[in-house]
Amino acid sequence: MSQTEIRSSFFTEEHDALRASIRAFVEKELTPHAEEWEAAGNFPDDVFPKLGKNGFLGLSYPQEVGGQGGDYLSTLVLKEEMARCGSGGLAMAVAVQTDMATPPIHKFGTKEQVDEYLKPAIQGTKIACLGITEPDAGSDVANIQTTGVKDGSDWVINGRKIFITNGCRAHFCTLVVRTDQPSGYNGFSLFLVPTDTPGWQVTRRLDKLGMHSSDTAEIVMEDMRLPAGALLGEEGKGFQQIMWELQGERLVGVAGSIAGAQLTFERCLAYAHERTTFGKPIGKHQVIAHKLATMASEIEAARRLVYDAAWKFNNGAYPVKEISMAKLYGAQVACRVANEAMQIFGGASYMMEVPIQRGWRDSRLIRIGGGTDEVMREIIAKLKGL
Amino acid sequence: MNVVVLVKQIPDPANPYELVDGRLKRGVAQKVMDPGDEYGVEAALRLVDQFGGEVNVISMGPAAAMEAIRRALSMGAHKGVLVTDDALGGADALATARVLAAAIKRSEFDLVIAGVESTDGSTGVVPQMVAELLGVPQSTFAKEIEAKDSSLTIKRQTAAGYDMVECPLPAVITVTAGVNEPRYPTFKGIMQAKSKPVDTVSLGDLGLGGDDAKPTQSVDAVNPAPERGAGEKFEDDGTGAAKVADLLKQLKVI
């Protein structure tokens, strides 16, 4: 951080030092492989223990469970810096591990569950996925059809999950299951499922528009028997236990997308100096200069919304309105920036060898994943009394 | 084993260096601990992990050099000393070595580790001068380090390969970038670094005076290295091997 720059009110010197450390790691260990991993449609599993060894998978978890004892902003720093590796899929896979599948274990898990799942997830020796979405339950999450029925002290699970990030490689899944007839949001429970449990089956590895280095699974559970100890938290309260987590997911998701937009912007800015048309660098054409000015301003505005919501979240608030607005606006900015970048790079942007197209493909997910634009608007509208 | 690591805060080498009157412009915004120093810190941490003891980080520079010390502390070093004094502005290699040697002597040490050369100044002589001033052996260009109770064996990188060098402790060594993979500071390490002890001392505190800091060398000019020529390309028309052999003879390689 520049000494002449006034320090952001959100981050401390320690956050800046953490950012430098993660940036150095990303530049050395991840960015050089991004192209190769995107082309392969996968990244090696050992990225998780490499991140874990440096404490990056447990930034905001307490030291008692193997975390770094940092705050929520430290995990936000990770998301922003991971995006700079240039592979949205890799950043997303790590976000699922750190901020989507594991927070409920920390909050509701027994000591055994923490030892069995959370600690190895923080070390990166166990990979986690989160099983919420189903073919008929995306935005309409209360329509989850996967059922858990008691049989003696065991649970027998049947159902299907789809679009499960890390699902092909995960060692365990934090799974949302209907254990009773739903009345409102009651009747759902969370389970921790080792993926070698008989009855758990990855039926398809799904091919996606973007996020290529990340694996996305369709999963079928057929008479999958779980012991009583697999239940996470309170029976019937799974929905409430996961809903607060979805807020954190939205915030880190959009923070990563805005950081991705920042990377795209930086590439455009460099290109605006290098590329010459009609006898001058394209950045000297007002049309390009103004595009870049708009992109920079929108990125900054979106980032401020995220930081403000994150700061409130970090200080114990549950700022649903702020998070929903940050998610809605940030997702749109990420897509607009990626779209404008395609225009700035022109024909080159359409070539697979130029990373601009990847930013365009990867960013599109954020308007859908973790709650669509439409769901965000619905939440905001309701909070405004409509 | 108590290990001293010498570190330096330098303008970020990721940005082009600017010279003013033959001296590097240091008042730039982006400064970092010399990346070459990370290897020394890592080597020291590994030795202390193995033998016990503490890693003491010593730096000379303006107040902002504290950041380099904090960086080393966040990697796991135990304590630090920053020598800062207005009289040290423009200090050359010998003055720097005098100051560092005096700072090292303030406490017991078994080993002093430095990078081969700083990335900004690149004199590559300070550690050797420090060894001389401390009256201990020096062993440079280490690409592998193995320590026993009272001696050290290093693989010393040479142009032709490496030498195996053994030297008694205490000693000064310099380490190359190939010696290890430095760790990244963890957030826990970064937060702990805040509360680790760092002494800030002046020339007077070290028993030195202004004369000790005076440069005895001056830089008259700094010019960029000449660009490499295009080289010569041989098309192999059946005489390629002979041409290569002739060339090697001219270069006195064979």
XYZ file of C-alpha atoms in Angstrom:
640
model
C 0.000 0.000 0.000
C 1.315 3.383 -0.932
C 2.431 5.508 2.001
C 0.931 8.616 0.526
C -2.441 6.951 0.055
C -4.896 7.406 2.890
C -5.566 4.029 4.444
C -8.946 2.504 3.690
C -11.158 2.618 6.728
C -12.009 -1.051 6.227
C -8.625 -2.766 6.268
C -5.787 -2.652 8.798
C -2.050 -2.871 8.145
C -2.303 -6.564 9.009
C -4.925 -7.082 6.307
C -2.581 -5.346 3.853
C 0.279 -7.643 4.874
C -2.021 -10.645 4.464
C -2.986 -9.376 1.021
C 0.686 -9.135 0.052
C 1.306 -12.662 1.311
C -1.658 -14.167 -0.562
C -0.823 -12.168 -3.684
C 2.733 -13.547 -3.659
C 1.356 -17.075 -3.227
C -1.186 -16.649 -6.027
C 1.388 -15.134 -8.404
C 3.845 -17.924 -7.801
C 1.722 -21.012 -7.223
C -1.534 -20.449 -9.113
C -1.414 -17.821 -11.891
C 1.324 -19.599 -13.906
C -0.926 -22.688 -14.099
C -4.269 -20.968 -14.706
C -4.255 -21.482 -18.501
C -3.265 -25.120 -18.213
C -5.879 -25.881 -15.562
C -8.613 -24.074 -17.458
C -7.769 -26.040 -20.595
C -7.720 -29.298 -18.625
C -11.060 -28.463 -17.035
C -9.593 -29.209 -13.630
C -6.940 -28.131 -11.158
C -4.962 -30.550 -9.005
C -6.363 -31.445 -5.580
C -3.053 -30.512 -3.957
C -3.880 -26.825 -4.373
C -6.036 -27.256 -1.234
C -3.263 -28.501 1.096
C -0.891 -25.893 -0.368
C -3.348 -23.164 0.590
C -4.019 -24.891 3.897
C -0.350 -25.080 4.829
C -0.153 -21.309 4.605
C -3.237 -20.849 6.729
C -5.287 -19.417 3.847
C -8.194 -21.870 4.202
C -8.884 -20.983 7.815
C -8.340 -17.238 7.960
C -11.438 -16.362 9.929
C -11.712 -19.571 11.969
C -10.408 -19.517 15.539
C -7.008 -20.963 16.336
C -8.582 -23.722 18.489
C -9.871 -25.392 15.324
C -6.669 -24.779 13.389
C -7.666 -21.422 11.943
C -5.767 -18.162 11.913
C -8.070 -16.314 14.279
C -8.739 -13.513 11.819
C -11.939 -11.617 11.150
C -14.393 -11.762 8.257
C -12.420 -9.116 6.362
C -9.415 -11.445 6.252
C -11.465 -13.999 4.326
C -12.650 -11.195 2.044
C -8.993 -10.401 1.292
C -8.505 -14.051 0.287
C -11.441 -13.887 -2.126
C -10.170 -10.700 -3.734
C -6.670 -12.030 -4.172
C -7.742 -15.484 -5.379
C -9.629 -13.813 -8.213
C -6.324 -12.447 -9.482
C -5.164 -15.936 -10.460
C -7.327 -15.431 -13.542
C -9.274 -18.667 -13.172
C -12.704 -18.008 -11.700
C -13.293 -21.732 -11.255
C -10.326 -22.163 -8.978
C -11.308 -19.166 -6.873
C -14.862 -20.488 -6.633
C -13.757 -23.973 -5.580
C -11.725 -22.488 -2.750
C -14.588 -20.202 -1.700
C -16.860 -23.243 -1.395
C -14.279 -24.833 0.884
C -13.734 -21.798 3.110
C -17.017 -19.904 3.144
C -19.850 -22.123 1.998
C -19.500 -25.762 3.086
C -17.620 -25.292 6.353
C -19.086 -22.317 8.301
C -22.074 -24.373 9.547
C -19.671 -26.998 10.960
C -17.906 -24.323 12.941
C -21.167 -22.832 14.136
C -23.233 -25.956 14.825
C -20.816 -28.902 14.790
C -19.961 -31.190 17.692
C -16.346 -31.612 18.752
C -16.234 -34.874 16.787
C -17.574 -33.187 13.667
C -15.094 -30.350 14.009
C -12.224 -32.855 14.353
C -13.473 -35.043 11.528
C -14.369 -32.367 8.971
C -13.567 -28.765 9.864
C -9.944 -29.195 10.944
C -8.937 -31.223 7.851
C -10.871 -28.784 5.642
C -8.821 -25.926 7.097
C -5.629 -27.924 6.473
C -6.844 -28.671 2.960
C -6.511 -32.410 3.456
C -10.262 -32.889 3.052
C -12.158 -31.165 0.263
C -15.710 -30.007 0.964
C -18.803 -29.444 -1.136
C -22.195 -28.003 -0.268
C -25.331 -29.897 -1.294
C -28.282 -27.534 -1.517
C -29.433 -27.097 -5.133
C -31.666 -29.727 -6.722
C -33.237 -30.004 -10.163
C -36.432 -28.513 -8.721
C -34.970 -26.419 -5.939
C -32.692 -23.559 -6.954
C -34.067 -20.121 -6.169
C -37.085 -22.002 -4.796
C -34.849 -23.526 -2.170
C -37.694 -24.517 0.165
C -38.799 -27.029 -2.455
C -35.917 -29.390 -1.609
C -37.042 -32.959 -2.281
C -34.119 -35.003 -0.957
C -35.527 -36.857 2.020
C -34.048 -38.243 5.194
C -36.074 -40.864 7.039
C -35.213 -42.244 10.468
C -34.563 -45.970 10.666
C -33.680 -46.885 14.237
C -30.931 -44.456 15.136
C -29.809 -44.169 11.488
C -31.002 -41.883 8.724
C -31.770 -43.145 5.234
C -31.320 -40.485 2.563
C -32.750 -40.491 -0.959
C -32.629 -37.725 -3.548
C -30.670 -35.810 -6.094
C -28.435 -32.729 -6.001
C -27.213 -30.726 -8.946
C -24.638 -28.015 -9.828
C -22.512 -29.087 -6.853
C -19.140 -27.312 -6.974
C -16.283 -29.609 -5.850
C -18.831 -32.450 -5.944
C -16.643 -34.763 -8.046
C -13.596 -34.505 -5.830
C -15.044 -33.737 -2.392
C -14.262 -35.931 0.604
C -17.417 -34.790 2.325
C -20.596 -32.882 1.694
C -22.559 -30.506 3.890
C -25.974 -31.656 2.777
C -29.436 -30.111 3.116
C -32.191 -32.721 3.428
C -35.938 -32.671 4.103
C -36.444 -34.705 7.287
C -40.067 -33.737 7.891
C -42.966 -32.273 5.956
C -41.966 -28.651 5.558
C -43.980 -26.106 7.419
C -42.543 -22.791 6.332
C -38.829 -23.197 6.536
C -38.941 -25.881 9.212
C -38.513 -29.560 8.413
C -35.050 -29.416 6.847
C -31.884 -30.779 8.436
C -28.150 -30.577 7.710
C -25.959 -33.672 7.455
C -22.230 -34.200 7.081
C -21.731 -36.968 4.544
C -18.443 -38.691 3.707
C -18.537 -39.139 -0.069
C -17.422 -42.758 0.224
C -20.725 -43.572 1.959
C -22.508 -46.413 0.107
C -25.427 -44.946 -1.817
C -23.654 -41.658 -2.632
C -22.989 -41.502 -6.334
C -21.592 -38.805 -8.619
C -23.682 -39.457 -11.725
C -22.349 -36.693 -13.955
C -19.547 -34.180 -14.193
C -21.344 -31.220 -15.714
C -19.921 -29.190 -18.563
C -20.221 -25.441 -18.011
C -20.031 -22.173 -19.945
C -17.267 -20.904 -17.692
C -15.474 -21.672 -14.439
C -13.803 -24.498 -16.339
C -11.131 -25.423 -13.813
C -13.813 -26.158 -11.218
C -15.657 -29.469 -11.145
C -19.446 -29.410 -10.968
C -21.359 -32.560 -10.120
C -24.742 -34.114 -10.288
C -25.200 -36.408 -7.331
C -27.698 -39.146 -6.646
C -28.257 -40.543 -3.175
C -29.957 -43.892 -3.091
C -30.810 -45.491 0.249
C -27.771 -43.797 1.680
C -27.552 -44.762 5.342
C -26.042 -42.244 7.787
C -25.478 -42.702 11.515
C -27.174 -40.352 14.000
C -23.828 -38.555 14.435
C -24.000 -37.316 10.835
C -26.739 -34.814 11.730
C -25.270 -31.299 11.908
C -26.972 -28.985 14.361
C -30.605 -29.309 15.251
C -33.041 -31.609 13.450
C -35.606 -29.622 11.488
C -33.646 -26.360 11.752
C -31.360 -26.941 8.778
C -32.832 -24.146 6.767
C -32.291 -21.507 9.415
C -28.783 -22.878 9.983
C -27.897 -22.567 6.324
C -29.720 -19.311 5.503
C -27.357 -17.056 7.454
C -24.506 -18.851 5.699
C -25.972 -17.971 2.302
C -25.504 -14.307 3.212
C -21.774 -14.827 3.712
C -21.650 -16.834 0.479
C -23.224 -13.986 -1.469
C -20.808 -11.471 -0.087
C -17.609 -13.429 -0.765
C -18.968 -14.512 -4.149
C -19.569 -10.990 -5.326
C -16.317 -9.742 -3.750
C -14.464 -12.282 -5.899
C -16.387 -11.239 -9.004
C -15.589 -7.571 -8.475
C -11.925 -8.451 -7.960
C -12.144 -10.382 -11.234
C -13.604 -7.279 -12.864
C -10.694 -5.274 -11.467
C -8.260 -7.717 -13.104
C -10.145 -7.393 -16.396
C -10.020 -3.608 -16.056
C -6.255 -3.680 -15.481
C -5.821 -5.814 -18.601
C -7.926 -3.338 -20.568
C -5.941 -0.392 -19.251
C -2.649 -1.989 -20.267
C -4.117 -2.825 -23.674
C -5.334 0.759 -24.082
C -1.693 1.878 -23.901
C -0.303 -0.876 -26.141
C -2.828 -1.184 -28.912
C -2.741 1.461 -31.639
C -5.540 2.275 -34.078
C -5.840 5.243 -36.407
C -2.354 6.342 -35.453
C -2.656 6.485 -31.686
C -3.030 4.222 -28.669
C -6.686 3.259 -28.289
C -6.703 4.784 -24.800
C -6.296 8.168 -26.491
C -9.589 7.688 -28.291
C -12.249 9.269 -26.166
C -14.664 6.391 -26.663
C -12.219 3.918 -25.095
C -11.030 6.338 -22.416
C -14.613 6.968 -21.324
C -15.413 3.267 -21.272
C -12.431 2.722 -18.963
C -13.481 5.641 -16.755
C -16.971 4.175 -16.400
C -15.620 0.700 -15.680
C -13.281 2.047 -12.986
C -16.055 4.063 -11.344
C -18.530 1.209 -11.313
C -15.985 -1.229 -9.923
C -15.151 1.240 -7.168
C -18.830 1.794 -6.332
C -19.552 -1.944 -6.239
C -16.500 -2.581 -4.090
C -17.603 0.079 -1.595
C -21.011 -1.586 -1.279
C -19.297 -4.919 -0.588
C -16.880 -3.412 1.915
C -19.655 -1.636 3.771
C -21.762 -4.802 4.001
C -18.683 -6.835 4.991
C -17.781 -4.331 7.674
C -21.286 -4.593 9.152
C -21.217 -8.402 8.908
C -17.798 -8.369 10.555
C -19.161 -6.317 13.427
C -21.936 -8.740 14.223
C -24.774 -7.315 12.140
C -26.888 -9.379 9.778
C -27.132 -6.836 6.965
C -29.407 -8.683 4.529
C -30.395 -5.516 2.692
C -26.795 -4.342 2.204
C -25.598 -7.792 1.153
C -28.456 -8.215 -1.310
C -27.767 -4.793 -2.823
C -24.021 -5.430 -3.002
C -24.669 -8.802 -4.647
C -27.150 -7.388 -7.146
C -25.128 -4.344 -8.118
C -21.713 -6.050 -7.964
C -22.856 -8.935 -10.156
C -24.162 -6.534 -12.776
C -20.992 -4.457 -12.692
C -18.846 -7.588 -13.062
C -20.800 -8.576 -16.162
C -20.834 -5.057 -17.617
C -17.069 -4.712 -17.166
C -16.471 -8.108 -18.779
C -18.757 -7.138 -21.665
C -17.074 -3.769 -22.254
C -13.681 -5.476 -22.102
C -14.769 -7.603 -25.068
C -15.422 -4.384 -27.034
C -12.106 -2.829 -26.021
C -10.127 -5.911 -27.065
C -12.200 -6.252 -30.220
C -11.522 -9.326 -32.344
C -8.781 -10.481 -29.991
C -11.299 -10.804 -27.169
C -13.124 -13.497 -29.128
C -10.012 -15.669 -29.299
C -9.613 -18.373 -26.691
C -5.902 -17.513 -26.321
C -6.779 -14.092 -24.870
C -8.070 -14.287 -21.280
C -10.716 -11.581 -21.757
C -13.237 -14.147 -23.008
C -12.686 -16.189 -19.860
C -13.531 -13.223 -17.666
C -16.684 -12.754 -19.728
C -17.682 -16.422 -19.363
C -16.699 -16.752 -15.710
C -18.361 -13.539 -14.560
C -21.763 -14.473 -15.982
C -22.351 -16.975 -13.182
C -22.464 -14.380 -10.425
C -25.799 -13.004 -11.681
C -27.233 -16.497 -11.112
C -25.223 -18.370 -8.455
C -25.684 -17.732 -4.741
C -29.087 -16.137 -5.435
C -30.059 -14.646 -8.798
C -30.408 -10.951 -9.566
C -34.163 -11.526 -9.441
C -34.028 -13.115 -5.988
C -31.888 -10.212 -4.773
C -34.419 -7.698 -6.097
C -37.208 -9.656 -4.441
C -35.439 -9.532 -1.071
C -34.726 -5.806 -1.406
C -38.297 -5.105 -2.498
C -39.710 -6.998 0.483
C -37.396 -5.132 2.850
C -38.786 -1.925 1.349
C -42.266 -3.048 2.335
C -43.421 -4.094 -1.144
C 21.389 -21.950 17.725
C 20.904 -18.189 17.614
C 20.774 -16.965 14.069
C 20.977 -13.371 12.875
C 19.442 -12.551 9.502
C 20.379 -9.343 7.721
C 17.483 -7.834 5.793
C 16.987 -4.711 3.729
C 13.949 -2.692 2.741
C 14.222 -1.773 -0.942
C 12.092 -0.060 -3.575
C 9.859 -2.760 -5.072
C 11.940 -4.340 -7.839
C 8.691 -4.969 -9.733
C 8.799 -1.258 -10.671
C 11.636 0.274 -12.742
C 14.392 1.819 -10.663
C 15.069 5.527 -10.966
C 18.479 7.094 -10.381
C 19.073 10.595 -9.059
C 22.710 11.822 -9.160
C 23.983 8.268 -9.386
C 21.975 7.175 -6.367
C 18.882 5.063 -6.377
C 15.724 7.026 -5.682
C 14.471 5.513 -2.448
C 11.575 7.821 -1.680
C 9.191 5.707 -3.738
C 5.831 4.527 -2.507
C 6.183 0.789 -3.038
C 8.861 -0.740 -0.857
C 9.377 -4.353 0.107
C 11.788 -6.520 2.031
C 14.433 -7.513 -0.515
C 13.045 -10.734 -2.049
C 16.557 -12.201 -1.754
C 16.303 -11.881 2.030
C 13.331 -14.244 2.230
C 15.679 -17.173 1.619
C 17.879 -16.153 4.522
C 14.900 -15.810 6.858
C 13.608 -19.206 5.783
C 17.023 -20.842 6.220
C 17.303 -19.350 9.713
C 13.812 -20.486 10.709
C 14.589 -24.036 9.601
C 17.832 -24.127 11.601
C 16.080 -22.823 14.697
C 13.273 -25.353 14.214
C 15.930 -28.048 14.187
C 18.271 -26.845 16.940
C 16.219 -24.423 19.016
C 17.274 -20.840 19.646
C 16.026 -17.597 18.151
C 16.086 -15.747 14.874
C 17.119 -12.111 15.246
C 16.498 -9.861 12.246
C 18.789 -6.874 11.796
C 18.348 -4.074 9.313
C 19.867 -0.668 8.679
C 17.768 1.972 7.006
C 15.244 4.761 7.453
C 12.305 4.294 9.835
C 10.291 2.666 7.032
C 12.773 -0.243 7.044
C 10.804 -1.431 10.066
C 8.404 -2.931 7.529
C 11.118 -5.295 6.297
C 11.759 -6.407 9.867
C 8.017 -6.915 10.454
C 7.865 -8.972 7.268
C 10.591 -11.281 8.594
C 8.886 -11.427 11.999
C 5.604 -12.361 10.316
C 7.395 -15.287 8.682
C 8.316 -16.452 12.193
C 11.515 -14.648 13.264
C 11.597 -13.864 16.983
C 12.949 -10.334 17.349
C 14.592 -7.520 15.472
C 16.949 -4.572 15.552
C 16.595 -1.535 13.318
C 19.579 0.765 13.077
C 18.353 4.111 11.897
C 20.201 7.400 11.960
C 20.137 10.459 9.708
C 23.939 10.246 9.501
C 23.577 6.938 7.644
C 21.968 8.421 4.509
C 24.235 7.535 1.583
C 26.231 4.960 3.560
C 28.317 2.717 1.294
C 29.059 -0.994 1.684
C 31.834 -0.559 4.252
C 29.864 1.867 6.416
C 26.868 -0.475 6.243
C 29.039 -3.423 7.238
C 30.471 -1.509 10.212
C 26.995 -0.662 11.433
C 25.610 -4.161 10.945
C 28.641 -5.769 12.612
C 28.240 -3.473 15.608
C 24.540 -4.315 15.831
C 25.225 -8.063 15.544
C 27.837 -7.906 18.310
C 25.291 -6.612 20.820
C 24.073 -10.156 21.451
C 25.337 -13.717 21.281
C 25.098 -15.323 17.884
C 26.069 -18.595 16.264
C 25.383 -17.745 12.684
C 24.707 -14.697 10.511
C 22.783 -15.219 7.271
C 22.483 -12.717 4.439
C 21.421 -12.792 0.821
C 24.175 -12.998 -1.789
C 23.629 -9.352 -2.694
C 20.905 -6.762 -2.343
C 18.570 -6.480 -5.302
C 18.875 -2.682 -5.407
C 22.536 -1.939 -4.609
C 23.973 -5.270 -5.784
C 27.433 -4.640 -4.314
C 27.563 -8.212 -3.024
C 30.300 -7.399 -0.490
C 28.541 -6.370 2.717
C 28.277 -9.880 4.251
C 31.975 -10.533 3.588
C 32.924 -7.251 5.241
C 30.669 -8.061 8.185
C 32.427 -11.409 8.622
C 35.811 -9.687 8.603
C 34.708 -7.081 11.116
C 33.253 -9.772 13.377
C 36.409 -11.880 12.982
C 34.490 -14.998 11.991
C 34.712 -17.225 8.913
C 32.503 -16.580 5.916
C 30.992 -19.084 3.569
C 29.161 -17.649 0.592
C 26.701 -18.683 -2.136
C 25.147 -21.486 -0.106
C 22.600 -23.513 -2.046
C 22.317 -26.160 0.655
C 22.976 -25.863 4.367
C 23.577 -28.608 6.845
C 24.357 -27.748 10.427
C 25.925 -29.780 13.215
C 26.505 -28.658 16.770
C 29.426 -26.387 16.158
C 29.976 -26.476 12.449
C 28.219 -25.945 9.186
C 28.530 -27.698 5.852
C 27.324 -25.889 2.792
C 27.066 -26.645 -0.876
C 28.625 -23.536 -2.362
C 27.303 -22.641 -5.793
C 30.094 -22.019 -8.311
C 30.138 -21.322 -12.038
C 31.156 -24.918 -12.664
C 28.956 -26.719 -10.138
C 29.371 -26.594 -6.401
C 31.980 -26.923 -3.671
C 31.378 -28.605 -0.355
C 32.568 -26.200 2.316
C 32.750 -26.852 6.018
C 33.253 -24.074 8.497
C 33.166 -23.725 12.267
C 30.561 -21.608 13.999
C 30.079 -18.766 14.576
C 30.187 -17.766 10.937
C 28.626 -15.562 8.283
C 26.995 -17.210 5.287
C 25.216 -15.902 2.226
C 22.406 -17.889 0.639
C 21.291 -18.112 -2.973
C 17.719 -18.122 -4.206
C 17.964 -21.886 -4.725
C 18.563 -22.704 -1.067
C 14.910 -23.174 -0.103
C 11.300 -22.249 -0.794
C 10.516 -19.395 1.583
C 7.230 -19.682 3.433
C 4.444 -17.159 2.967
C 3.528 -15.194 6.087
C 0.353 -16.570 7.655
C -2.252 -14.217 9.094
C -1.444 -15.566 12.552
C 2.227 -14.766 11.942
C 1.348 -11.293 10.698
C -0.711 -10.563 13.801
C 1.943 -11.988 16.149
C 4.648 -9.895 14.466
C 3.047 -6.771 15.925
C 3.933 -7.772 19.456
C 7.434 -9.135 18.872
C 10.278 -7.037 20.289
C 12.182 -4.741 17.939
C 14.954 -2.421 19.177
C 15.434 0.803 17.302
C 18.982 2.045 17.783
C 21.099 4.942 16.549
C 24.792 5.083 15.623
C 25.559 6.376 19.100
C 23.764 3.426 20.709
C 26.160 1.153 18.817
C 29.181 3.103 19.992
C 29.796 4.442 16.500
C 30.265 7.997 15.331
C 29.531 9.955 12.184
C 32.957 9.082 10.728
C 32.075 5.393 10.749
C 29.082 6.130 8.547
C 30.938 8.228 6.010
C 31.147 6.645 2.581
C 34.634 5.912 1.283
C 33.383 5.011 -2.168
C 31.495 7.186 -4.567
C 29.573 6.229 -7.674
C 30.608 8.389 -10.620
C 28.199 7.043 -13.192
C 25.587 4.363 -13.611
C 24.871 3.033 -17.061
C 22.524 0.333 -18.175
C 24.180 -2.918 -19.202
C 24.685 -3.147 -22.982
C 21.956 -5.050 -24.739
C 22.887 -8.542 -25.798
C 23.809 -8.875 -29.462
C 21.742 -10.963 -31.810
C 24.276 -13.819 -31.860
C 25.349 -15.797 -34.872
C 23.217 -18.432 -36.534
C 24.755 -21.443 -38.250
C 22.788 -23.254 -40.928
C 23.963 -26.853 -40.844
C 25.071 -27.646 -44.377
C 27.174 -30.570 -43.213
C 29.925 -28.367 -41.759
C 27.931 -27.319 -38.669
C 29.879 -29.490 -36.231
C 33.209 -28.122 -37.455
C 31.963 -24.544 -37.178
C 30.786 -25.098 -33.623
C 34.118 -26.717 -32.738
C 35.997 -23.727 -34.218
C 33.898 -21.351 -32.237
C 34.472 -23.257 -29.010
C 38.221 -23.184 -29.728
C 38.095 -19.429 -30.290
C 36.356 -19.090 -26.927
C 39.054 -21.352 -25.464
C 36.422 -23.700 -24.138
C 38.110 -26.652 -25.852
